[in-house]
């Protein structure tokens, strides 16, 4: 490892140190801004309280990701196979992104209830777009010379898809999926803020109202860890699948 | 048997193509005889690859008739194999998987085709590298693998667009003898574009010299020297000098 690899860690340490120092020496009350040390302590000590909430949020995110994969992948492939359909659907896709998803969160709670369905739906619509767009542009980026080669070999669309287009698009697909899994937490938490009975977002709202700011931060820490964990997981899967060098 | 059409496997008549009003070629005629090695030489940008694109169906020709064994076709899509300067090996497949791809997509019998590919690997000196990936081998080996794949198309006619021009001189010489093998051992009909005049004269039974745009046939050389040829042949040297003069004049 080179010196430059340590810079992020050093930077984080400096920020945490300044934060810790500022809260202690400036005597900022713990219900305004708790020092990192007490956030970590809370995150660990209150784990039995936090864990069920984290599990709820986590399952919302995972379900949202799988729903997004199950819909975005076929849609991207269909739009790729039928450019006319892409032209028809593209405006709707873009429009769906222009709607502030957070603004419809209250409606989703009305429609789908206080349970996890409305949060899964939120996560799903947020992740759906980056996956569809990245996969579609990955499929479209395929080198025309390879397409000619497959056509000359007499390959069917299905064979060309699985042996050429799909592997070709995988790096971009994973880039989209990485964006997706990190923003998925946002969707789930917003959904929980608006109305929920369980989940880290719910816990944050509750603790905030009781001025348990350290618990709010502890929940954020858990959320961050979850998002980071998913991001790393996707990276591991990506490296296992994409072993080739171009 | 005196009908010239009998000998010609491929006949192109009156081919024309223009881009944005710029004529690349028009009224172009070309005939390729069965099991012959036909070589096309011409200044850069004259339209040789465009002609191949029209033959393979990658682009549509504006006019022209392509006759294949007396059958009129819009393009040679399913009758010719095609190989270019770029090896176009798929990085996610091993060399053997790459070589077997035409057999797989063409729904050929894999049990039968695998030993065929294996034999070709041995013949082209790739044995032992079947499970290697394209990024793990040299440019010359990649091109040899592309050559195996081209043979696995199992087609009578092979179009070659500067297949060896990305290689160093020594590798090129050894691959030239492999190209010759396609004609002698595999009985293929070959139509090749090259910039290397020596290559053209060492391999070609017929060599066409094209003019710059609009591309037309400037000269046709019939070479009946037996192959493998040596470049010290005074007849070949004379043609080479002549072709070089013609090409320089075209610039
Ligand atoms: N898609 C295209 N649009 C417009 N012009 C094109 C297109 N493709 C080729 N051309 C033009 O057609 C001409 C012939 O190109 P082509 O690639 O066939 O030349 P070439 O003889 O193969 O040259 P080289 O020996 O350098 O490979 C060039 O002038 C090129 O600019
Ligand atoms: Mg060319």
mmCIF file of N, CA and C in Angstrom, chain A residues 138-211:
data_model
loop_
_atom_site.group_PDB
_atom_site.id
_atom_site.type_symbol
_atom_site.label_atom_id
_atom_site.label_comp_id
_atom_site.label_asym_id
_atom_site.label_seq_id
_atom_site.Cartn_x
_atom_site.Cartn_y
_atom_site.Cartn_z
ATOM 1 N N UNK A 138 -25.277 0.669 -21.653
ATOM 2 C CA UNK A 138 -24.247 -0.354 -21.790
ATOM 3 C C UNK A 138 -24.510 -1.259 -22.986
ATOM 4 N N UNK A 139 -25.762 -1.679 -23.143
ATOM 5 C CA UNK A 139 -26.119 -2.533 -24.278
ATOM 6 C C UNK A 139 -25.895 -1.801 -25.587
ATOM 7 N N UNK A 140 -26.247 -0.504 -25.578
ATOM 8 C CA UNK A 140 -26.139 0.265 -26.816
ATOM 9 C C UNK A 140 -24.695 0.595 -27.178
ATOM 10 N N UNK A 141 -23.802 0.541 -26.187
ATOM 11 C CA UNK A 141 -22.415 0.934 -26.452
ATOM 12 C C UNK A 141 -21.635 -0.162 -27.179
ATOM 13 N N UNK A 142 -22.263 -1.294 -27.435
ATOM 14 C CA UNK A 142 -21.551 -2.410 -28.061
ATOM 15 C C UNK A 142 -20.979 -2.012 -29.425
ATOM 16 N N UNK A 143 -19.734 -2.386 -29.631
ATOM 17 C CA UNK A 143 -19.010 -2.071 -30.855
ATOM 18 C C UNK A 143 -19.718 -2.647 -32.093
ATOM 19 N N UNK A 144 -20.038 -1.813 -33.098
ATOM 20 C CA UNK A 144 -20.743 -2.309 -34.284
ATOM 21 C C UNK A 144 -19.978 -3.424 -35.010
ATOM 22 N N UNK A 145 -18.654 -3.417 -34.921
ATOM 23 C CA UNK A 145 -17.886 -4.458 -35.608
ATOM 24 C C UNK A 145 -18.186 -5.839 -35.037
ATOM 25 N N UNK A 146 -18.421 -5.888 -33.722
ATOM 26 C CA UNK A 146 -18.795 -7.159 -33.109
ATOM 27 C C UNK A 146 -20.200 -7.572 -33.542
ATOM 28 N N UNK A 147 -21.071 -6.575 -33.686
ATOM 29 C CA UNK A 147 -22.429 -6.901 -34.134
ATOM 30 C C UNK A 147 -22.401 -7.523 -35.520
ATOM 31 N N UNK A 148 -21.571 -6.941 -36.412
ATOM 32 C CA UNK A 148 -21.457 -7.489 -37.768
ATOM 33 C C UNK A 148 -20.940 -8.919 -37.692
ATOM 34 N N UNK A 149 -19.950 -9.141 -36.838
ATOM 35 C CA UNK A 149 -19.394 -10.488 -36.680
ATOM 36 C C UNK A 149 -20.483 -11.479 -36.288
ATOM 37 N N UNK A 150 -21.303 -11.115 -35.305
ATOM 38 C CA UNK A 150 -22.365 -12.021 -34.853
ATOM 39 C C UNK A 150 -23.411 -12.234 -35.943
ATOM 40 N N UNK A 151 -23.683 -11.174 -36.692
ATOM 41 C CA UNK A 151 -24.669 -11.316 -37.761
ATOM 42 C C UNK A 151 -24.145 -12.283 -38.827
ATOM 43 N N UNK A 152 -22.857 -12.140 -39.148
ATOM 44 C CA UNK A 152 -22.267 -13.031 -40.146
ATOM 45 C C UNK A 152 -22.235 -14.479 -39.664
ATOM 46 N N UNK A 153 -22.096 -14.651 -38.356
ATOM 47 C CA UNK A 153 -22.096 -16.012 -37.817
ATOM 48 C C UNK A 153 -23.494 -16.601 -37.803
ATOM 49 N N UNK A 154 -24.470 -15.779 -38.152
ATOM 50 C CA UNK A 154 -25.850 -16.258 -38.175
ATOM 51 C C UNK A 154 -26.455 -16.372 -36.789
ATOM 52 N N UNK A 155 -25.952 -15.567 -35.835
ATOM 53 C CA UNK A 155 -26.428 -15.656 -34.455
ATOM 54 C C UNK A 155 -27.832 -15.068 -34.320
ATOM 55 N N UNK A 156 -28.659 -15.725 -33.505
ATOM 56 C CA UNK A 156 -29.994 -15.215 -33.210
ATOM 57 C C UNK A 156 -29.855 -14.023 -32.253
ATOM 58 N N UNK A 157 -30.956 -13.280 -32.071
ATOM 59 C CA UNK A 157 -30.889 -12.141 -31.144
ATOM 60 C C UNK A 157 -30.566 -12.634 -29.739
ATOM 61 N N UNK A 158 -31.176 -13.748 -29.367
ATOM 62 C CA UNK A 158 -30.966 -14.272 -28.016
ATOM 63 C C UNK A 158 -29.497 -14.656 -27.800
ATOM 64 N N UNK A 159 -28.903 -15.340 -28.784
ATOM 65 C CA UNK A 159 -27.487 -15.706 -28.665
ATOM 66 C C UNK A 159 -26.601 -14.472 -28.622
ATOM 67 N N UNK A 160 -26.918 -13.479 -29.466
ATOM 68 C CA UNK A 160 -26.134 -12.260 -29.483
ATOM 69 C C UNK A 160 -26.257 -11.535 -28.147
ATOM 70 N N UNK A 161 -27.465 -11.589 -27.576
ATOM 71 C CA UNK A 161 -27.692 -10.937 -26.289
ATOM 72 C C UNK A 161 -26.842 -11.569 -25.197
ATOM 73 N N UNK A 162 -26.890 -12.907 -25.102
ATOM 74 C CA UNK A 162 -26.196 -13.522 -23.965
ATOM 75 C C UNK A 162 -24.695 -13.632 -24.169
ATOM 76 N N UNK A 163 -24.246 -13.688 -25.408
ATOM 77 C CA UNK A 163 -22.793 -13.844 -25.598
ATOM 78 C C UNK A 163 -22.088 -12.556 -25.963
ATOM 79 N N UNK A 164 -22.828 -11.541 -26.390
ATOM 80 C CA UNK A 164 -22.175 -10.287 -26.765
ATOM 81 C C UNK A 164 -22.701 -9.095 -25.955
ATOM 82 N N UNK A 165 -23.972 -8.756 -26.166
ATOM 83 C CA UNK A 165 -24.495 -7.523 -25.562
ATOM 84 C C UNK A 165 -24.449 -7.529 -24.038
ATOM 85 N N UNK A 166 -24.903 -8.634 -23.444
ATOM 86 C CA UNK A 166 -25.005 -8.688 -21.984
ATOM 87 C C UNK A 166 -23.632 -8.560 -21.313
ATOM 88 N N UNK A 167 -22.650 -9.424 -21.675
ATOM 89 C CA UNK A 167 -21.336 -9.230 -21.050
ATOM 90 C C UNK A 167 -20.743 -7.857 -21.342
ATOM 91 N N UNK A 168 -21.008 -7.366 -22.547
ATOM 92 C CA UNK A 168 -20.492 -6.046 -22.906
ATOM 93 C C UNK A 168 -21.059 -4.972 -21.966
ATOM 94 N N UNK A 169 -22.334 -5.119 -21.597
ATOM 95 C CA UNK A 169 -23.011 -4.086 -20.800
ATOM 96 C C UNK A 169 -22.747 -4.231 -19.305
ATOM 97 N N UNK A 170 -22.199 -5.376 -18.883
ATOM 98 C CA UNK A 170 -22.071 -5.643 -17.448
ATOM 99 C C UNK A 170 -21.349 -4.548 -16.643
ATOM 100 N N UNK A 171 -20.208 -4.022 -17.117
ATOM 101 C CA UNK A 171 -19.553 -2.982 -16.310
ATOM 102 C C UNK A 171 -20.465 -1.774 -16.053
ATOM 103 N N UNK A 172 -21.181 -1.349 -17.088
ATOM 104 C CA UNK A 172 -22.076 -0.203 -16.898
ATOM 105 C C UNK A 172 -23.275 -0.568 -16.034
ATOM 106 N N UNK A 173 -23.746 -1.808 -16.184
ATOM 107 C CA UNK A 173 -24.846 -2.278 -15.350
ATOM 108 C C UNK A 173 -24.447 -2.212 -13.874
ATOM 109 N N UNK A 174 -23.248 -2.681 -13.565
ATOM 110 C CA UNK A 174 -22.800 -2.668 -12.174
ATOM 111 C C UNK A 174 -22.591 -1.244 -11.665
ATOM 112 N N UNK A 175 -22.120 -0.357 -12.541
ATOM 113 C CA UNK A 175 -21.972 1.046 -12.131
ATOM 114 C C UNK A 175 -23.340 1.599 -11.718
ATOM 115 N N UNK A 176 -24.376 1.292 -12.502
ATOM 116 C CA UNK A 176 -25.730 1.741 -12.186
ATOM 117 C C UNK A 176 -26.251 1.107 -10.908
ATOM 118 N N UNK A 177 -25.948 -0.186 -10.740
ATOM 119 C CA UNK A 177 -26.413 -0.904 -9.554
ATOM 120 C C UNK A 177 -25.767 -0.339 -8.289
ATOM 121 N N UNK A 178 -24.488 0.063 -8.409
ATOM 122 C CA UNK A 178 -23.804 0.649 -7.244
ATOM 123 C C UNK A 178 -24.463 1.956 -6.830
ATOM 124 N N UNK A 179 -24.786 2.786 -7.825
ATOM 125 C CA UNK A 179 -25.519 4.025 -7.518
ATOM 126 C C UNK A 179 -26.846 3.654 -6.881
ATOM 127 N N UNK A 180 -27.510 2.659 -7.467
ATOM 128 C CA UNK A 180 -28.824 2.229 -7.003
ATOM 129 C C UNK A 180 -28.826 1.812 -5.539
ATOM 130 N N UNK A 181 -27.905 0.927 -5.161
ATOM 131 C CA UNK A 181 -27.954 0.414 -3.785
ATOM 132 C C UNK A 181 -27.654 1.511 -2.764
ATOM 133 N N UNK A 182 -26.863 2.502 -3.143
ATOM 134 C CA UNK A 182 -26.565 3.555 -2.164
ATOM 135 C C UNK A 182 -27.733 4.530 -2.017
ATOM 136 N N UNK A 183 -28.446 4.802 -3.115
ATOM 137 C CA UNK A 183 -29.580 5.728 -2.976
ATOM 138 C C UNK A 183 -30.826 5.013 -2.455
ATOM 139 N N UNK A 184 -30.808 3.668 -2.507
ATOM 140 C CA UNK A 184 -31.968 2.922 -2.031
ATOM 141 C C UNK A 184 -32.278 3.239 -0.567
ATOM 142 N N UNK A 185 -31.218 3.432 0.245
ATOM 143 C CA UNK A 185 -31.419 3.750 1.663
ATOM 144 C C UNK A 185 -32.234 5.036 1.814
ATOM 145 N N UNK A 186 -31.940 5.993 0.922
ATOM 146 C CA UNK A 186 -32.672 7.271 0.995
ATOM 147 C C UNK A 186 -34.166 7.017 0.821
ATOM 148 N N UNK A 187 -34.507 6.241 -0.188
ATOM 149 C CA UNK A 187 -35.911 5.957 -0.467
ATOM 150 C C UNK A 187 -36.606 5.322 0.727
ATOM 151 N N UNK A 188 -35.950 4.309 1.287
ATOM 152 C CA UNK A 188 -36.560 3.596 2.408
ATOM 153 C C UNK A 188 -36.753 4.526 3.608
ATOM 154 N N UNK A 189 -35.733 5.334 3.907
ATOM 155 C CA UNK A 189 -35.801 6.195 5.090
ATOM 156 C C UNK A 189 -36.864 7.285 4.931
ATOM 157 N N UNK A 190 -36.932 7.885 3.736
ATOM 158 C CA UNK A 190 -37.957 8.907 3.518
ATOM 159 C C UNK A 190 -39.344 8.293 3.726
ATOM 160 N N UNK A 191 -39.513 7.097 3.180
ATOM 161 C CA UNK A 191 -40.788 6.401 3.344
ATOM 162 C C UNK A 191 -41.120 6.214 4.818
ATOM 163 N N UNK A 192 -40.107 5.888 5.611
ATOM 164 C CA UNK A 192 -40.328 5.647 7.042
ATOM 165 C C UNK A 192 -40.608 6.944 7.795
ATOM 166 N N UNK A 193 -39.989 8.039 7.347
ATOM 167 C CA UNK A 193 -40.222 9.338 7.986
ATOM 168 C C UNK A 193 -41.694 9.724 7.894
ATOM 169 N N UNK A 194 -42.246 9.445 6.690
ATOM 170 C CA UNK A 194 -43.609 9.899 6.439
ATOM 171 C C UNK A 194 -44.604 9.118 7.283
ATOM 172 N N UNK A 195 -44.338 7.853 7.478
ATOM 173 C CA UNK A 195 -45.272 7.082 8.284
ATOM 174 C C UNK A 195 -44.865 5.633 8.336
ATOM 175 N N UNK A 196 -44.492 5.179 9.551
ATOM 176 C CA UNK A 196 -44.068 3.794 9.675
ATOM 177 C C UNK A 196 -44.227 3.370 11.123
ATOM 178 N N UNK A 197 -44.107 2.078 11.358
ATOM 179 C CA UNK A 197 -44.157 1.586 12.738
ATOM 180 C C UNK A 197 -42.824 1.000 13.143
ATOM 181 N N UNK A 198 -41.931 0.882 12.191
ATOM 182 C CA UNK A 198 -40.655 0.222 12.431
ATOM 183 C C UNK A 198 -39.672 0.719 11.379
ATOM 184 N N UNK A 199 -38.394 0.656 11.693
ATOM 185 C CA UNK A 199 -37.378 1.047 10.713
ATOM 186 C C UNK A 199 -36.489 2.151 11.259
ATOM 187 N N UNK A 200 -35.295 2.286 10.674
ATOM 188 C CA UNK A 200 -34.325 3.272 11.167
ATOM 189 C C UNK A 200 -34.843 4.690 10.995
ATOM 190 N N UNK A 201 -35.585 4.957 9.920
ATOM 191 C CA UNK A 201 -36.172 6.277 9.705
ATOM 192 C C UNK A 201 -37.170 6.607 10.804
ATOM 193 N N UNK A 202 -37.981 5.625 11.146
ATOM 194 C CA UNK A 202 -38.957 5.761 12.232
ATOM 195 C C UNK A 202 -38.240 6.031 13.546
ATOM 196 N N UNK A 203 -37.185 5.269 13.796
ATOM 197 C CA UNK A 203 -36.399 5.430 15.028
ATOM 198 C C UNK A 203 -35.803 6.834 15.107
ATOM 199 N N UNK A 204 -35.333 7.348 13.959
ATOM 200 C CA UNK A 204 -34.740 8.688 13.941
ATOM 201 C C UNK A 204 -35.769 9.743 14.320
ATOM 202 N N UNK A 205 -36.964 9.640 13.727
ATOM 203 C CA UNK A 205 -38.015 10.613 14.016
ATOM 204 C C UNK A 205 -38.384 10.574 15.501
ATOM 205 N N UNK A 206 -38.545 9.370 16.031
ATOM 206 C CA UNK A 206 -38.910 9.193 17.431
ATOM 207 C C UNK A 206 -37.850 9.780 18.361
ATOM 208 N N UNK A 207 -36.572 9.424 18.080
ATOM 209 C CA UNK A 207 -35.486 9.886 18.953
ATOM 210 C C UNK A 207 -35.301 11.386 18.846
ATOM 211 N N UNK A 208 -35.482 11.908 17.662
ATOM 212 C CA UNK A 208 -35.331 13.349 17.451
ATOM 213 C C UNK A 208 -36.345 14.109 18.297
ATOM 214 N N UNK A 209 -37.567 13.603 18.302
ATOM 215 C CA UNK A 209 -38.622 14.253 19.077
ATOM 216 C C UNK A 209 -38.287 14.239 20.558
ATOM 217 N N UNK A 210 -37.563 13.206 21.010
ATOM 218 C CA UNK A 210 -37.217 13.105 22.438
ATOM 219 C C UNK A 210 -35.835 13.686 22.732
ATOM 220 N N UNK A 211 -35.287 14.409 21.751
ATOM 221 C CA UNK A 211 -33.956 15.026 21.871
ATOM 222 C C UNK A 211 -32.858 14.002 22.168
#
